PDB file of C-alpha atoms in Angstrom:
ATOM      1  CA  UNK L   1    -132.730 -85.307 215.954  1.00 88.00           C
ATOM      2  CA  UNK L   2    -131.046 -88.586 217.274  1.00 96.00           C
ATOM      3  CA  UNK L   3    -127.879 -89.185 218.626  1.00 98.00           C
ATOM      4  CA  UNK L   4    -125.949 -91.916 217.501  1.00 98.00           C
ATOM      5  CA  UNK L   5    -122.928 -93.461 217.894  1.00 97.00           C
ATOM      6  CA  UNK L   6    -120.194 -94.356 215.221  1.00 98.00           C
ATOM      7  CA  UNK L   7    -117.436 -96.814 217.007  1.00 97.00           C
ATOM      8  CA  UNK L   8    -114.638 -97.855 214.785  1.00 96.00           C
ATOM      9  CA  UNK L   9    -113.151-101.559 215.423  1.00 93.00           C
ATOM     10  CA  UNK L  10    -109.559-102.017 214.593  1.00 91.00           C
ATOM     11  CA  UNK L  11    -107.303-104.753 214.674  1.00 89.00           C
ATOM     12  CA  UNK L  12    -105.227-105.875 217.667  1.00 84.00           C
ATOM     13  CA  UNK L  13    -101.354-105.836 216.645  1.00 82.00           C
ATOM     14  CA  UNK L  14     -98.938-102.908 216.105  1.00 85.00           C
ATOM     15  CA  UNK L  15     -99.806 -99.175 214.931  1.00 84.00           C
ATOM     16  CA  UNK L  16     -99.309 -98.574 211.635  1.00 89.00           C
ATOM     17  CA  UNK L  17     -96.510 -96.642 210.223  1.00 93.00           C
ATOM     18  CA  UNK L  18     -96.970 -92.705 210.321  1.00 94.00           C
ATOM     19  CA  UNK L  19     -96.772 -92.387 206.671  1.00 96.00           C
ATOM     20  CA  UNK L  20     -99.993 -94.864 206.475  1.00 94.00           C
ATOM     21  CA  UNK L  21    -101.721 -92.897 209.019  1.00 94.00           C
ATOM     22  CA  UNK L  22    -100.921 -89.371 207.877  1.00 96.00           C
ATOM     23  CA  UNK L  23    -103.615 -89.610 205.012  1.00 96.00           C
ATOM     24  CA  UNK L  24    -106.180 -91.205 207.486  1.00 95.00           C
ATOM     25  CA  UNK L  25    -105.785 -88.528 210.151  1.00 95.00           C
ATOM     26  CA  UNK L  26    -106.211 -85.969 207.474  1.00 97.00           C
ATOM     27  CA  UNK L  27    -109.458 -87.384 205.679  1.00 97.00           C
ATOM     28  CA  UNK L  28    -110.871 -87.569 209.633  1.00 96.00           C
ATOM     29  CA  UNK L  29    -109.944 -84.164 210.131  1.00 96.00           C
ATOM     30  CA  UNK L  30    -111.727 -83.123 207.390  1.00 97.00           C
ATOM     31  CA  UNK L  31    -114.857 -84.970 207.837  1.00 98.00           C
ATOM     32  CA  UNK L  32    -114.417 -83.821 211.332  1.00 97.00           C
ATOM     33  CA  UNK L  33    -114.998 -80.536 210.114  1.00 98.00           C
ATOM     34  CA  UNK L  34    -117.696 -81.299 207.446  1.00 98.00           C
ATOM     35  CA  UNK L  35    -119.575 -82.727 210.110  1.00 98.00           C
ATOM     36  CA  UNK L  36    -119.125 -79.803 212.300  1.00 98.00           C
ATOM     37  CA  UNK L  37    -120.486 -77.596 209.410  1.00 98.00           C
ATOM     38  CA  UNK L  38    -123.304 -79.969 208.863  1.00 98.00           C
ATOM     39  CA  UNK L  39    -124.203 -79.611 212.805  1.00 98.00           C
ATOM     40  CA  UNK L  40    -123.924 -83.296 212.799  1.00 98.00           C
ATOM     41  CA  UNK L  41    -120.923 -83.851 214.839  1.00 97.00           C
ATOM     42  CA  UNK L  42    -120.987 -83.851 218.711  1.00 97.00           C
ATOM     43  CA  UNK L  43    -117.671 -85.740 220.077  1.00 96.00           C
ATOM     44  CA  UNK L  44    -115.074 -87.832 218.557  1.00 96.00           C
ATOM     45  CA  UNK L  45    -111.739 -89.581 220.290  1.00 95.00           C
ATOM     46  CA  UNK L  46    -109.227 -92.328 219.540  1.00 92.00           C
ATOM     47  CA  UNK L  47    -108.479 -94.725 221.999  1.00 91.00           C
ATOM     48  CA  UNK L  48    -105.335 -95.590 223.322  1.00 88.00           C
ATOM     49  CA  UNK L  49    -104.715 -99.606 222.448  1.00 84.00           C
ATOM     50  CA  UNK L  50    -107.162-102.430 223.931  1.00 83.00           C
ATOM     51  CA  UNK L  51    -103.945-103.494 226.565  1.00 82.00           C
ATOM     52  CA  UNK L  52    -104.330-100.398 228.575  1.00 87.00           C
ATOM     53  CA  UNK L  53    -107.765-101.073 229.039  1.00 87.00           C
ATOM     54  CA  UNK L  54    -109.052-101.878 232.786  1.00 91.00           C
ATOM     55  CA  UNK L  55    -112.097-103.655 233.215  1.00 87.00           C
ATOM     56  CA  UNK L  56    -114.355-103.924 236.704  1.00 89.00           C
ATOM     57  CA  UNK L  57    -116.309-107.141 236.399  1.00 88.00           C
ATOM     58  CA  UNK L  58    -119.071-107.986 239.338  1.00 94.00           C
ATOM     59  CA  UNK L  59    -118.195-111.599 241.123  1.00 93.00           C
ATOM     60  CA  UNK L  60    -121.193-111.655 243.766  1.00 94.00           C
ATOM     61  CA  UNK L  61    -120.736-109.499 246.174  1.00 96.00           C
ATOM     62  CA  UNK L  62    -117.642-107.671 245.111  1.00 96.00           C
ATOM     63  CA  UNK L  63    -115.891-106.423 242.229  1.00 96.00           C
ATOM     64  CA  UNK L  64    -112.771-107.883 240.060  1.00 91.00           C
ATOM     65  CA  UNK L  65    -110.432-105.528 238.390  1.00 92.00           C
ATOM     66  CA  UNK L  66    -108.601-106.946 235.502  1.00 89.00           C
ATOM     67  CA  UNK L  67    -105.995-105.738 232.938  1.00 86.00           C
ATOM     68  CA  UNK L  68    -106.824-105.716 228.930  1.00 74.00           C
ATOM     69  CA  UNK L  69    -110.382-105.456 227.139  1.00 65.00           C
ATOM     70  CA  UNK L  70    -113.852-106.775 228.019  1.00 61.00           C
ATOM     71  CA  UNK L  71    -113.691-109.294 225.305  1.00 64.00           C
ATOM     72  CA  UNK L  72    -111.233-111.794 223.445  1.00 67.00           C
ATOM     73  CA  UNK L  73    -110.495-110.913 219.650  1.00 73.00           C
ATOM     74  CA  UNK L  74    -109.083-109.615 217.558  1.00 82.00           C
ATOM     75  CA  UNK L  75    -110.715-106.285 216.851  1.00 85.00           C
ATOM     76  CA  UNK L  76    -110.868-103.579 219.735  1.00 87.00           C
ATOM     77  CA  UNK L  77    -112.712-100.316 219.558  1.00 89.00           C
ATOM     78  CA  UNK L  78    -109.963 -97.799 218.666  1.00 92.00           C
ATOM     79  CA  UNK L  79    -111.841 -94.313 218.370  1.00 94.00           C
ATOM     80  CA  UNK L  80    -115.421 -93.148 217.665  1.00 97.00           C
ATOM     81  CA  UNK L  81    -117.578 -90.629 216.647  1.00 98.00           C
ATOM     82  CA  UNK L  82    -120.763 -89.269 218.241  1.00 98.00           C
ATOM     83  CA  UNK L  83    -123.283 -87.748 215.941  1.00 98.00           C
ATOM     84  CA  UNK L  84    -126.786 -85.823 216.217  1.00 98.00           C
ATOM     85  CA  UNK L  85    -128.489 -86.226 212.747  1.00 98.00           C
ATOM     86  CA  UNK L  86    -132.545 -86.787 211.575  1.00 97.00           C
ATOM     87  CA  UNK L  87    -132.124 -90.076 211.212  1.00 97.00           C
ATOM     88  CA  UNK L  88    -130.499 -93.780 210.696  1.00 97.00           C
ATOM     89  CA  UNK L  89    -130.112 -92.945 206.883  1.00 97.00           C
ATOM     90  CA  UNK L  90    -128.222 -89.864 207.796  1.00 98.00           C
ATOM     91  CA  UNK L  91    -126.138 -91.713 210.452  1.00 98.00           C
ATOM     92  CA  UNK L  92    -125.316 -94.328 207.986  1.00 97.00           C
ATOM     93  CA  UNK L  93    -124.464 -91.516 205.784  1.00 98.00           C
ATOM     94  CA  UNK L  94    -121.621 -90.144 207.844  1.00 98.00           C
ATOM     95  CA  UNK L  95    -120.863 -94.498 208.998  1.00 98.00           C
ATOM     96  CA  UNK L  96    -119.899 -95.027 205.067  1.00 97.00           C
ATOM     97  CA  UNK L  97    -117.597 -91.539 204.564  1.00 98.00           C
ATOM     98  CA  UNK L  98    -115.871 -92.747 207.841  1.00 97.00           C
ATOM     99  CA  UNK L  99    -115.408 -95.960 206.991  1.00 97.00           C
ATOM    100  CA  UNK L 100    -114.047 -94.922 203.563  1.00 97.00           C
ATOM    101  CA  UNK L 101    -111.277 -93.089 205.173  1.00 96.00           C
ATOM    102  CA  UNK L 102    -110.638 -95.016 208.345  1.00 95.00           C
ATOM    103  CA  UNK L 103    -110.880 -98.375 205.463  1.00 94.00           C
ATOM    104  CA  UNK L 104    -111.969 -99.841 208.753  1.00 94.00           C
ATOM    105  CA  UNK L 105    -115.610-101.506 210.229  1.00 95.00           C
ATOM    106  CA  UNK L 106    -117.578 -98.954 211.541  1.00 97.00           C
ATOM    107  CA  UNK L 107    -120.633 -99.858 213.912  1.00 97.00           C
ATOM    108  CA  UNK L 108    -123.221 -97.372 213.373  1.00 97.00           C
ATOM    109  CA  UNK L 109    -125.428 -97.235 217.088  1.00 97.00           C
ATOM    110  CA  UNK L 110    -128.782 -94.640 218.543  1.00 97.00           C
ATOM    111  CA  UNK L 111    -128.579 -93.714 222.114  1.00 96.00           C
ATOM    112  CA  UNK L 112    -131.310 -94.913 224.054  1.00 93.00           C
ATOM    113  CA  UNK L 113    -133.826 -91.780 224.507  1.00 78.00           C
TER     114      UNK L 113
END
């Protein structure tokens, strides 16, 4: 088995309306629990938004601590999934049903062993 990571990119701006959402949290739920039965699934979170984000960059000797993401754009990671499945065919399995739901881009990523 490998472990691989799912990380779903969203874009920057405003949450969507609760009544756009409630559908998507459901269909996660669910796969959630598919994946679960499967004994695919290991972790998942969401994310709070990119601007609460603190980054901790080296500069020579010390260390800077800025506000906000890593990178400029306009996509920031907003939740992911962590999975333990045979292989990358399986992972990208469970990448396209997320995807499907979330109607988002979903990076599909193994762990380093």
């Amino acid at each position: 088995m490998s472990q691989y990571l799912l990380s779903i990119y969203q874009p920057d701006g405003p949450v969507p309306d609760p009544e756009f959402l409630e559908p998507i949290m459901r269909g996660l739920e669910g796969l959630n629990q598919e994946m679960k039965a499967a004994g695919a699934w290991v972790f998942a979170a969401g994310l709070h938004p990119a601007d609460t984000a603190t980054v901790l960059r080296p500069q020579g000797h010390d260390v800077l601590i800025t506000d906000g993401p890593f990178t400029e754009g306009k996509e920031h990671l907003g939740g992911f999934t962590v999975i333990d499945v045979d292989d990358l065919d399986a992972a990208l399995g469970w990448a396209r049903r997320l995807a499907e739901i979330v109607t988002l881009p979903v990076e599909v990523r193994p762990f380093l062993h």
